[in-house]
PDB file of C-alpha atoms and ligand atoms in Angstrom:
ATOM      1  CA  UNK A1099      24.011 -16.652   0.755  1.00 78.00           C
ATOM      2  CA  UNK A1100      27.502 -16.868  -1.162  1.00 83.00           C
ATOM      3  CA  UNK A1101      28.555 -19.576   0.755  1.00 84.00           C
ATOM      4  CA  UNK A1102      24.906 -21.688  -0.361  1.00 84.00           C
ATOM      5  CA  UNK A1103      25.238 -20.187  -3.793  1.00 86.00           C
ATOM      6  CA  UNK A1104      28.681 -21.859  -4.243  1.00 89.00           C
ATOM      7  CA  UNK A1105      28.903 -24.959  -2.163  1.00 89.00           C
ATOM      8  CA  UNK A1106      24.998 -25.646  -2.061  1.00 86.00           C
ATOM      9  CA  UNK A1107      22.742 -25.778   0.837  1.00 83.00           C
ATOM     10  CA  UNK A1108      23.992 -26.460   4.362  1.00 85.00           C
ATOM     11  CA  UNK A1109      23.159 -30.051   5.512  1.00 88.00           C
ATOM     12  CA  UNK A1110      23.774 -29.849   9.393  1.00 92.00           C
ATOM     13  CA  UNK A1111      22.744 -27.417  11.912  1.00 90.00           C
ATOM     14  CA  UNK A1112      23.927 -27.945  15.111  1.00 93.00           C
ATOM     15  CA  UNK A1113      23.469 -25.941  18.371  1.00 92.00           C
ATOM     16  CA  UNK A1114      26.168 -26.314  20.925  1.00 96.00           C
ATOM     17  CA  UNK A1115      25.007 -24.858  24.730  1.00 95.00           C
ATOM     18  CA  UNK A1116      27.393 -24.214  27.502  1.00 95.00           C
ATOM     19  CA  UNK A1117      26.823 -26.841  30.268  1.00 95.00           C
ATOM     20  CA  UNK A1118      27.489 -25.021  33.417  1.00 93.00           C
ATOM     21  CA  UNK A1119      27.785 -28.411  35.110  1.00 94.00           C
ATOM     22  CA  UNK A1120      30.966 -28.868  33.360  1.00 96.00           C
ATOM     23  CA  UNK A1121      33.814 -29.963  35.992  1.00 96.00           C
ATOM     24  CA  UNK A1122      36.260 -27.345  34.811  1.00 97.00           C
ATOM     25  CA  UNK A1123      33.716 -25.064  35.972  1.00 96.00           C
ATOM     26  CA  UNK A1124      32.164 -26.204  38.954  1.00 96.00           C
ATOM     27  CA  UNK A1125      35.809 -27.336  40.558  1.00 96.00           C
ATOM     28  CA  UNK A1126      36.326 -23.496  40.432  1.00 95.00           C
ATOM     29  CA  UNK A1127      33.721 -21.974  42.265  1.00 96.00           C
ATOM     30  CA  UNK A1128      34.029 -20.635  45.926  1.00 95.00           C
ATOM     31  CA  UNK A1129      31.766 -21.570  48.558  1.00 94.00           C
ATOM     32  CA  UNK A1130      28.549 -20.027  47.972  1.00 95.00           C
ATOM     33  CA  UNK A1131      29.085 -18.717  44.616  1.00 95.00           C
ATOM     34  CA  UNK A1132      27.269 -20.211  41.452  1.00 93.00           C
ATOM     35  CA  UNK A1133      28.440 -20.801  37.806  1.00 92.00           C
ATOM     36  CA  UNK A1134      26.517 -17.405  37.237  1.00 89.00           C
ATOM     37  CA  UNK A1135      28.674 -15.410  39.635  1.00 92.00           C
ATOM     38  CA  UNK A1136      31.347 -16.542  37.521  1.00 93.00           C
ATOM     39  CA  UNK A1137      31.328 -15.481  34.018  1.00 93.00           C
ATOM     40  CA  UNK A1138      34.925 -15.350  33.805  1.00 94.00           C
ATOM     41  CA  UNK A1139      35.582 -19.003  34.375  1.00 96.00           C
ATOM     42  CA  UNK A1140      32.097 -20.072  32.311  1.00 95.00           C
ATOM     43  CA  UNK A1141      33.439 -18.292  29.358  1.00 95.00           C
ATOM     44  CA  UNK A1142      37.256 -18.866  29.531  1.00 96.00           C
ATOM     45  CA  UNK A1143      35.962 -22.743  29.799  1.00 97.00           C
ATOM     46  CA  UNK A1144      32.921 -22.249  26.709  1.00 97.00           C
ATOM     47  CA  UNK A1145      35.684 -20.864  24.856  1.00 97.00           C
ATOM     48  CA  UNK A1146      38.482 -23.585  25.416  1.00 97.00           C
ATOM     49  CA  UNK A1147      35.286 -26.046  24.435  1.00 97.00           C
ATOM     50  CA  UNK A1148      34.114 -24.129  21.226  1.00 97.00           C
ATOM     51  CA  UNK A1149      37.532 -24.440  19.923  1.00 97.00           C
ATOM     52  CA  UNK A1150      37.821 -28.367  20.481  1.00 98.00           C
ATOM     53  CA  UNK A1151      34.692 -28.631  18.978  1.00 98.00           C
ATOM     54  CA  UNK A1152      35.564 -27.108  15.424  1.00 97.00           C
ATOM     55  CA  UNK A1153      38.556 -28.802  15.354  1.00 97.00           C
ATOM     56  CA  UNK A1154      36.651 -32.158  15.859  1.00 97.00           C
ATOM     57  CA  UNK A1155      34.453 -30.983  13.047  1.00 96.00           C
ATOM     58  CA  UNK A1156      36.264 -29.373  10.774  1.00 95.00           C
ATOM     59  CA  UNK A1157      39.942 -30.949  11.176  1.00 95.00           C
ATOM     60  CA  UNK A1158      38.914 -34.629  12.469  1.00 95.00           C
ATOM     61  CA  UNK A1159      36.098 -34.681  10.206  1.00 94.00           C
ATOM     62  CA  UNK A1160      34.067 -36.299  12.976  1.00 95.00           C
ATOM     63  CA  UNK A1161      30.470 -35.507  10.858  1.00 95.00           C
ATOM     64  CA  UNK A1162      32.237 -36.028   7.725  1.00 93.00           C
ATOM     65  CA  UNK A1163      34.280 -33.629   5.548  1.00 94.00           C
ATOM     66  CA  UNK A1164      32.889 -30.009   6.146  1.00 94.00           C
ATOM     67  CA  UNK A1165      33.554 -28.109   2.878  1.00 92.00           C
ATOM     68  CA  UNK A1166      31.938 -24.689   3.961  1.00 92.00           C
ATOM     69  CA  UNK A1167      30.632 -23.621   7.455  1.00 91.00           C
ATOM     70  CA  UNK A1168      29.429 -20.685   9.464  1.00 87.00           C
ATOM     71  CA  UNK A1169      27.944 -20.240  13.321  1.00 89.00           C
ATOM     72  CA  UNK A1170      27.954 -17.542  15.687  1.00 86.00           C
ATOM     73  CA  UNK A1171      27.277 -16.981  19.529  1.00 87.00           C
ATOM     74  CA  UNK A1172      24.093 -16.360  20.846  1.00 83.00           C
ATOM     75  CA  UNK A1173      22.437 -15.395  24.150  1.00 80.00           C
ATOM     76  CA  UNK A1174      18.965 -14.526  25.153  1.00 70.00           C
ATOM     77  CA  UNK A1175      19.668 -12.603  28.661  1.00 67.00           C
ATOM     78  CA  UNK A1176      19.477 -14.969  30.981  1.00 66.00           C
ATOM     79  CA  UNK A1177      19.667 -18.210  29.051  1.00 71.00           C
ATOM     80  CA  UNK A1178      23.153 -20.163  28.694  1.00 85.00           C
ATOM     81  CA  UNK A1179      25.345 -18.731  25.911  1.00 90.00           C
ATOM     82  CA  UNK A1180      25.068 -21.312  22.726  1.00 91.00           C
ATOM     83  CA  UNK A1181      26.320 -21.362  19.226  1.00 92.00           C
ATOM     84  CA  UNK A1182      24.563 -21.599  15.855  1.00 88.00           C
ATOM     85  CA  UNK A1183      26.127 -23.856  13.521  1.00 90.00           C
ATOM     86  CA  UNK A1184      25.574 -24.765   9.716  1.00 88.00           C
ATOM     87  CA  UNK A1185      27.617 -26.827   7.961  1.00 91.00           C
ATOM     88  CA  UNK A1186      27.887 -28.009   4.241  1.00 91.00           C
ATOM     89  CA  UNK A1187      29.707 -31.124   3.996  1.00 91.00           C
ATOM     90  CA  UNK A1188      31.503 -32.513   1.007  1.00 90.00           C
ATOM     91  CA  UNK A1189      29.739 -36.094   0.611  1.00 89.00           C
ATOM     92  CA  UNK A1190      25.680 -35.581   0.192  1.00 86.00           C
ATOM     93  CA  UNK A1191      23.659 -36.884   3.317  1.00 87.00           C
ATOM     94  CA  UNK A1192      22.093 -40.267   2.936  1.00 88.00           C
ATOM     95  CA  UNK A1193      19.487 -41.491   5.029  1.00 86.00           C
ATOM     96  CA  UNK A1194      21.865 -44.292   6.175  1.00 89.00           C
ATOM     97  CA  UNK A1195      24.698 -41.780   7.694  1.00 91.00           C
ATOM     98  CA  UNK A1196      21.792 -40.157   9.165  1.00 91.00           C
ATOM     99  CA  UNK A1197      20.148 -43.429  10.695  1.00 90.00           C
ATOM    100  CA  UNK A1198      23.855 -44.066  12.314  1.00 92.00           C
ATOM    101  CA  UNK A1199      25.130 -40.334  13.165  1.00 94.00           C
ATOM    102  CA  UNK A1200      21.970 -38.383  14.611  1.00 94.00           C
ATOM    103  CA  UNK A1201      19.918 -39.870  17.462  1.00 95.00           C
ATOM    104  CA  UNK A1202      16.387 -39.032  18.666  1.00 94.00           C
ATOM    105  CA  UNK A1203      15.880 -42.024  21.455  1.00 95.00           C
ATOM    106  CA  UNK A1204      16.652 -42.606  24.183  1.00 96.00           C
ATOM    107  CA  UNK A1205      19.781 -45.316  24.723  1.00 96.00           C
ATOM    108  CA  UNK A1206      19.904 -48.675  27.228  1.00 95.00           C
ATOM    109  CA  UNK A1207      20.799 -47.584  30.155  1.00 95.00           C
ATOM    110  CA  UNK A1208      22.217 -50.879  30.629  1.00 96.00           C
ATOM    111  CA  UNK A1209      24.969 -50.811  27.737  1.00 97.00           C
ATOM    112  CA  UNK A1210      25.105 -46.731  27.364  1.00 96.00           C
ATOM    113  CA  UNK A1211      24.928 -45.687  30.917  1.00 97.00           C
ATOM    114  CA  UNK A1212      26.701 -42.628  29.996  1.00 97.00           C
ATOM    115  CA  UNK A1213      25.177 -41.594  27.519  1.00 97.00           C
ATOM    116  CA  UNK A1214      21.988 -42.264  28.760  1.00 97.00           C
ATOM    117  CA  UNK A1215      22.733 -40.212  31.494  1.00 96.00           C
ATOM    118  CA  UNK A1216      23.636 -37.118  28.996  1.00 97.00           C
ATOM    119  CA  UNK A1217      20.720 -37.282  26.919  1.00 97.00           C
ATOM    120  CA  UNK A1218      17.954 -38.053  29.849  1.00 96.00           C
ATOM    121  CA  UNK A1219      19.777 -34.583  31.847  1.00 95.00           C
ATOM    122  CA  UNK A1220      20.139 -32.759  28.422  1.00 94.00           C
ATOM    123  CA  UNK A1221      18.102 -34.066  25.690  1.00 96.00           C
ATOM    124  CA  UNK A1222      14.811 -34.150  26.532  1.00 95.00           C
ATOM    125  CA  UNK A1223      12.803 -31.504  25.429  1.00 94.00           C
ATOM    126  CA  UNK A1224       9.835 -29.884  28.000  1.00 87.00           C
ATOM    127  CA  UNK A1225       7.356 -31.024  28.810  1.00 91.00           C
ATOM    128  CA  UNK A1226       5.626 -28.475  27.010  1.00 91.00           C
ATOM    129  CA  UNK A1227       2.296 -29.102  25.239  1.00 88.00           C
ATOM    130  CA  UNK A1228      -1.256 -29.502  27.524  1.00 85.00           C
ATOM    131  CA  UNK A1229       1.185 -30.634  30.592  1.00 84.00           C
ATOM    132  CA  UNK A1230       3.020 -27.492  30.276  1.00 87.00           C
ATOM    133  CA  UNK A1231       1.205 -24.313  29.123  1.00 88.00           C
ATOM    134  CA  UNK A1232       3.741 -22.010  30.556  1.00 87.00           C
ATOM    135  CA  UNK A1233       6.895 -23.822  29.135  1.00 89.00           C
ATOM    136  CA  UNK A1234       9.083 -20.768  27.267  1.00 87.00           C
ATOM    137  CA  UNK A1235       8.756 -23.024  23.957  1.00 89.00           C
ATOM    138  CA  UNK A1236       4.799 -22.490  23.633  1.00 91.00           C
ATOM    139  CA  UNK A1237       3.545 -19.777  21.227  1.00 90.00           C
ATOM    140  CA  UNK A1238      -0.052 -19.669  20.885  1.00 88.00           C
ATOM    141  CA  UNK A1239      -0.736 -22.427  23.189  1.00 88.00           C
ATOM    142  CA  UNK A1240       1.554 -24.671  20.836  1.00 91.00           C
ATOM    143  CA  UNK A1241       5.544 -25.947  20.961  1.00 92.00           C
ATOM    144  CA  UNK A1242       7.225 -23.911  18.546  1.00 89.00           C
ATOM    145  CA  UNK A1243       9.322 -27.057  17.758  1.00 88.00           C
ATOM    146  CA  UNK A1244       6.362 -29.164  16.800  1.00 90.00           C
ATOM    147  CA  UNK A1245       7.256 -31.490  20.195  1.00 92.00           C
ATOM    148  CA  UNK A1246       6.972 -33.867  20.966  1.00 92.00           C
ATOM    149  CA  UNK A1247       7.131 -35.819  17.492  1.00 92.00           C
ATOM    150  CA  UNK A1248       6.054 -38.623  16.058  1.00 92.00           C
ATOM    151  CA  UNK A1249       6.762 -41.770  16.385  1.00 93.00           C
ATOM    152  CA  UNK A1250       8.917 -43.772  13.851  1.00 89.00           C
ATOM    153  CA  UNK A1251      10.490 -46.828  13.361  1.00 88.00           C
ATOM    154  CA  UNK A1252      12.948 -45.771  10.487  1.00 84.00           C
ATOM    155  CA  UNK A1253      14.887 -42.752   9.797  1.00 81.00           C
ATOM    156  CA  UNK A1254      14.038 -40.594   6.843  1.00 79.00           C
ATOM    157  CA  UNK A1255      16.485 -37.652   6.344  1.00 70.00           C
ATOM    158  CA  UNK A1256      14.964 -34.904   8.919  1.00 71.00           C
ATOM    159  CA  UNK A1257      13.004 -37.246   9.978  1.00 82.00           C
ATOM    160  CA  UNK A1258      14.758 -39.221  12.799  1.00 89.00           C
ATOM    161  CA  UNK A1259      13.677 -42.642  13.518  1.00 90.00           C
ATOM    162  CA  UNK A1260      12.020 -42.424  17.294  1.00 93.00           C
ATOM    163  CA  UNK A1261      10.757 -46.215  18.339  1.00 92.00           C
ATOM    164  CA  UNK A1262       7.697 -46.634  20.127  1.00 93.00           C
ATOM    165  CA  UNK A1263       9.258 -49.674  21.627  1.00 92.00           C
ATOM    166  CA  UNK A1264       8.421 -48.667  25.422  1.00 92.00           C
ATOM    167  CA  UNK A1265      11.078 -46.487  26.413  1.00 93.00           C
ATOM    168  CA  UNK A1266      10.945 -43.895  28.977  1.00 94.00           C
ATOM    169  CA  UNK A1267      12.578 -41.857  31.507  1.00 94.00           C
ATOM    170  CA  UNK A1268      10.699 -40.076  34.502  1.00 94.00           C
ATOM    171  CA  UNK A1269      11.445 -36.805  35.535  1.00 91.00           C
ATOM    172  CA  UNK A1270       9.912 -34.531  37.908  1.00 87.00           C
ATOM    173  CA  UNK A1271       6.813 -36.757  37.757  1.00 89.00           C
ATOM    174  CA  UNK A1272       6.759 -36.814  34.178  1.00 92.00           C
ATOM    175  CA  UNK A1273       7.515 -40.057  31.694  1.00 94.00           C
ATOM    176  CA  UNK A1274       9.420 -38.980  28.746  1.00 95.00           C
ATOM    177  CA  UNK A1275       9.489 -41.087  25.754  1.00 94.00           C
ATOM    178  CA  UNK A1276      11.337 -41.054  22.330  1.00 95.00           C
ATOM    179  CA  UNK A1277       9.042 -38.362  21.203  1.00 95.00           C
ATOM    180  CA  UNK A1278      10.775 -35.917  23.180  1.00 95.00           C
ATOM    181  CA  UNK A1279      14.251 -36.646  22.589  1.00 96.00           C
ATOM    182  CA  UNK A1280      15.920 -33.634  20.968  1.00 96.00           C
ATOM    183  CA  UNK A1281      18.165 -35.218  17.836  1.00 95.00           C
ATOM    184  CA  UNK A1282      22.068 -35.522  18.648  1.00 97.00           C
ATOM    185  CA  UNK A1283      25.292 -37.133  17.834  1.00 97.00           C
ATOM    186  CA  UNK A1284      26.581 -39.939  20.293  1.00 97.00           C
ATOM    187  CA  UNK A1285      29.643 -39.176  19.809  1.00 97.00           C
ATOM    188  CA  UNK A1286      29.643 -35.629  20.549  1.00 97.00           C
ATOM    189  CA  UNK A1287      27.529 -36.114  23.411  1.00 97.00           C
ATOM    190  CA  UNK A1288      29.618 -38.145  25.230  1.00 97.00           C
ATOM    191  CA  UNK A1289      32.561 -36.333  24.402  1.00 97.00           C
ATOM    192  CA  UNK A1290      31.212 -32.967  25.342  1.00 97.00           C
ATOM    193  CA  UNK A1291      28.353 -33.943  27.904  1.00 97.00           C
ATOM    194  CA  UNK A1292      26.820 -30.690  26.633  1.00 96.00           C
ATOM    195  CA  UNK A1293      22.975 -29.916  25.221  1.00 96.00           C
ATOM    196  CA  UNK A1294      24.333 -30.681  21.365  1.00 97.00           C
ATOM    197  CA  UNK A1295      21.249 -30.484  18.947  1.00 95.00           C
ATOM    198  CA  UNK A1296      22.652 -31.647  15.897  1.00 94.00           C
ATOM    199  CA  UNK A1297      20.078 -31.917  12.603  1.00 91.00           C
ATOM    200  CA  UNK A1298      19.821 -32.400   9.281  1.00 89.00           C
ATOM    201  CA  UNK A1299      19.427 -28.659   7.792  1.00 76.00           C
ATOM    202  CA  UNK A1300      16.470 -29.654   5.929  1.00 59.00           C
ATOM    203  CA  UNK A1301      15.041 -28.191   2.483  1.00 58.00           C
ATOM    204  CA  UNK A1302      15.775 -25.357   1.032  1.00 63.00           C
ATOM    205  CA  UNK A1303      13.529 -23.070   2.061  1.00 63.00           C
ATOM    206  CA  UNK A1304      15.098 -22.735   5.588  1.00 64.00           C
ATOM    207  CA  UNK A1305      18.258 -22.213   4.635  1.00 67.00           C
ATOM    208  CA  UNK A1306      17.612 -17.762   4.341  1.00 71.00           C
ATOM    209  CA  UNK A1307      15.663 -18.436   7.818  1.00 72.00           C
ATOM    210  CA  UNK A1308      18.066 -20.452   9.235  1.00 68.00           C
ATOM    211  CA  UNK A1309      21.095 -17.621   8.498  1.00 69.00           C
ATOM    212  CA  UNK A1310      19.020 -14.452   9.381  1.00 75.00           C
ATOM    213  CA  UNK A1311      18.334 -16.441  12.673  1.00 71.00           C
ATOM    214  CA  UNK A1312      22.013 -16.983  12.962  1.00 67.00           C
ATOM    215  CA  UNK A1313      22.556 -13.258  12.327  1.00 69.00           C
ATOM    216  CA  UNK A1314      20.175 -11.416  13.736  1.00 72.00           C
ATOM    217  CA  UNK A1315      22.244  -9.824  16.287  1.00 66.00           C
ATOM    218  CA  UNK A1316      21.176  -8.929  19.826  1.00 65.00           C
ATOM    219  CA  UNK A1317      18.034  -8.563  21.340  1.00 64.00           C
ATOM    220  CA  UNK A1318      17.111  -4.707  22.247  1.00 66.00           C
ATOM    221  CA  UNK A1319      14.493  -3.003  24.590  1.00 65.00           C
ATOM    222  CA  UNK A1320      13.621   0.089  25.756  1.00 67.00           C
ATOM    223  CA  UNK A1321      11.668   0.693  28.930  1.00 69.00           C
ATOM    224  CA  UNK A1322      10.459   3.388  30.720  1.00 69.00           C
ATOM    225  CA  UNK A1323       8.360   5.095  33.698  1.00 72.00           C
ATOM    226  CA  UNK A1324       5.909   8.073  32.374  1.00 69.00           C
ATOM    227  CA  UNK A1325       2.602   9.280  33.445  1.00 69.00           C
ATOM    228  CA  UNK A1326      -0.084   8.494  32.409  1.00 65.00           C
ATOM    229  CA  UNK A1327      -1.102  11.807  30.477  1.00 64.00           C
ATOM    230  CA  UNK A1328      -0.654  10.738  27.246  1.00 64.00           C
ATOM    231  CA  UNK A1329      -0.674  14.550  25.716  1.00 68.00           C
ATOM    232  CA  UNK A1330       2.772  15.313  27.202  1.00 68.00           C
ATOM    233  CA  UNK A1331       4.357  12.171  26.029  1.00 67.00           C
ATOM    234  CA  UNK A1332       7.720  13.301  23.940  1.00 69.00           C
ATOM    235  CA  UNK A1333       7.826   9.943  20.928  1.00 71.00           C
ATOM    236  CA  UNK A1334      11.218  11.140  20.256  1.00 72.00           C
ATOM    237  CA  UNK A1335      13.249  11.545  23.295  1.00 65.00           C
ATOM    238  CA  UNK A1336      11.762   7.909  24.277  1.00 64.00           C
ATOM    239  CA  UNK A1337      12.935   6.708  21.352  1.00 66.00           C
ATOM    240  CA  UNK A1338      16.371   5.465  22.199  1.00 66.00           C
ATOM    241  CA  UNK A1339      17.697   2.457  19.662  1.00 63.00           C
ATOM    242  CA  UNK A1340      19.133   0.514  22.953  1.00 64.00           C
ATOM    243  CA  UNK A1341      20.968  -2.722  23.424  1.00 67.00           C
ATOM    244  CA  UNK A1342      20.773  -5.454  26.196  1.00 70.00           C
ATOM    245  CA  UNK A1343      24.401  -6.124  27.368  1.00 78.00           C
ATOM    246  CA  UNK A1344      24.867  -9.182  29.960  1.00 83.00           C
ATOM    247  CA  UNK A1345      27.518  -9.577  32.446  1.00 87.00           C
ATOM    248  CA  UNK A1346      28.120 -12.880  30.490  1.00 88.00           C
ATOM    249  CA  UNK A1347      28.341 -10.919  26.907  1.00 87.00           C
ATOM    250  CA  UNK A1348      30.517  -8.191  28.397  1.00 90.00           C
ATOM    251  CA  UNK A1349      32.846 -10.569  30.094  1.00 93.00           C
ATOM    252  CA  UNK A1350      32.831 -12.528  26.450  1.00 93.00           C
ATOM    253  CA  UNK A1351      34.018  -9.227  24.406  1.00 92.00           C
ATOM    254  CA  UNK A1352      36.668  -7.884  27.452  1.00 95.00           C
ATOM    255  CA  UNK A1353      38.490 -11.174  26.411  1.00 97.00           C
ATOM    256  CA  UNK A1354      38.228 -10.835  22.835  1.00 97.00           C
ATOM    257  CA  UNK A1355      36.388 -14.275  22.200  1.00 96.00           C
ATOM    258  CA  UNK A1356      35.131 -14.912  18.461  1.00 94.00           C
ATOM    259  CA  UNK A1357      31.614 -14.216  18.680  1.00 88.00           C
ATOM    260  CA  UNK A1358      31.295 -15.803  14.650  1.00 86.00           C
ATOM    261  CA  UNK A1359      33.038 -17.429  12.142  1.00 89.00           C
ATOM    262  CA  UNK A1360      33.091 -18.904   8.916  1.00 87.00           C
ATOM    263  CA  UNK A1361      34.931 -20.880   5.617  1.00 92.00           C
ATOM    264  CA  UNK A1362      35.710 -20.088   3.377  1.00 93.00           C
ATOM    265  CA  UNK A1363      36.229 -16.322   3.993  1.00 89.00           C
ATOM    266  CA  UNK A1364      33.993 -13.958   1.790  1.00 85.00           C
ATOM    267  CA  UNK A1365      35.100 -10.772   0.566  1.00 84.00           C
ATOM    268  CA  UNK A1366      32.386  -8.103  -1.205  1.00 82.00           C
ATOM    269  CA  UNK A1367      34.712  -6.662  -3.706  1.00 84.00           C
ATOM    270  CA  UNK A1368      33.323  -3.138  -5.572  1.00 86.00           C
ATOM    271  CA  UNK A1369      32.119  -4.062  -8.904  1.00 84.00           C
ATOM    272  CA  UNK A1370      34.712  -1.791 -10.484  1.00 78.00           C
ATOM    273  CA  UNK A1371      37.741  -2.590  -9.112  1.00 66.00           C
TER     274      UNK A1371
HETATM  275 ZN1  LIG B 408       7.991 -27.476  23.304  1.00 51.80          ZN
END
């Protein structure tokens, strides 16, 4: 909240996931074993990423010049390890950097065939919806990220244009259009080949969700095997404030990996000194 309170609110939000895919992993593995038997060589390789990545942000200025920034690592037990990012850059948006920087369509396969590639393996969200009740994105019988969109022929800040011009990709019997291509930048995609959701940060009323989402911290649960007599039930020796540790989070922290970081530093100084 220092950071918005000086600089403004944050303008990008990006999400950068680990592609286990990656060559420098998969060139690595032994017979039989998969990226997940590995979490040595998935992080050392995350890690050698995540640093390449904030240089090309903050140092190359590849989304323009990032005054103020702060992300940190998350997993969700068995999901791939990702990174929250929000960024406050030093030139306001405008819908026209937006139109040219962040994507939601899918490219020719004809004059992109890389990219195309990227975004049809990584950027297409679900399905979820009425063709896929049981998708982890559904919450009440709805997508939790309002997919798939509307259609729309121009962009309008968080609003990304998505034609209706006929495009689709089939996958596991079902045609994907622009509606459900998850925003990104080209240019990161191709250089990263990674899921990279990269968004405007919207109004400011996310920005206190968006950075309690970003720190929330790890997910906990307790579980245990009782009878069912409810009278002998002891409340307090079950109640044990645990944490969920992964192999993969475990590994991450034996090598001393950042697991968050921000600029400008902030320091809470005592009021009387
Ligand atoms: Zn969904």
């Amino acid at each position: 909240m220092a950071l918005v309170r000086w600089f403004g609110k944050p303008e990008l939000f990006i999400t950068f996931t680990c592609n286990p895919r990656w060559p420098e992993i998969a060139d690595r593995l032994q017979q039989g074993q998969s990226a997940t038997d590995r979490q040595d060589i998935v992080n050392r390789v995350f890690n050698l990423k995540l640093k390449q990545f904030f240089k090309d942000l903050f140092s190359s200025d590849v989304l323009g010049n990032i005054k103020a920034y702060c992300w940190t690592l998350e997993e969700q037990k068995r999901s791939l390890k990702h990174v929250h990012l929000l960024a406050i850059r030093q030139q306001p948006l405008t819908p026209e950097w937006v139109d040219d920087t962040l994507w939601a369509f899918i490219p020719d396969p004809n004059t992109m065939p890389k990219l195309h590639q990227i975004v049809t393996q990584s950027m297409l969200h679900g399905p979820c919806g009425t063709f896929n009740p049981n998708f982890p994105c559904m919450i009440n019988r709805r997508c939790k990220a309002n997919y798939p969109k509307d259609f729309r022929s121009n962009t309008e800040f968080s609003l990304y244009a998505r034609p209706n011009d006929g495009t689709f990709h089939e996958k596991n019997g079902f045609r994907f259009d622009n509606r459900w291509v998850v925003p990104y930048n080209p240019w990161l995609l191709l250089k990263y080949n990674a899921h990279i959701n990269t968004e405007v940060g919207g109004s400011v009323k996310n920005v206190k969700y968006l950075y309690k989402y970003i720190t929330k911290g790890a997910d906990m649960a307790s579980v245990g095997i009782e009878d069912a007599d409810q009278e002998n039930t002891d409340e307090i020796t079950n109640y044990i404030s645990s944490r969920w540790i992964t192999a993969s989070t475990a590994t991450w922290n034996m090598f001393e990996f950042p697991t968050h970081g921000r600029h400008p530093p902030i320091v809470r100084l005592a009021v009387h000194e």
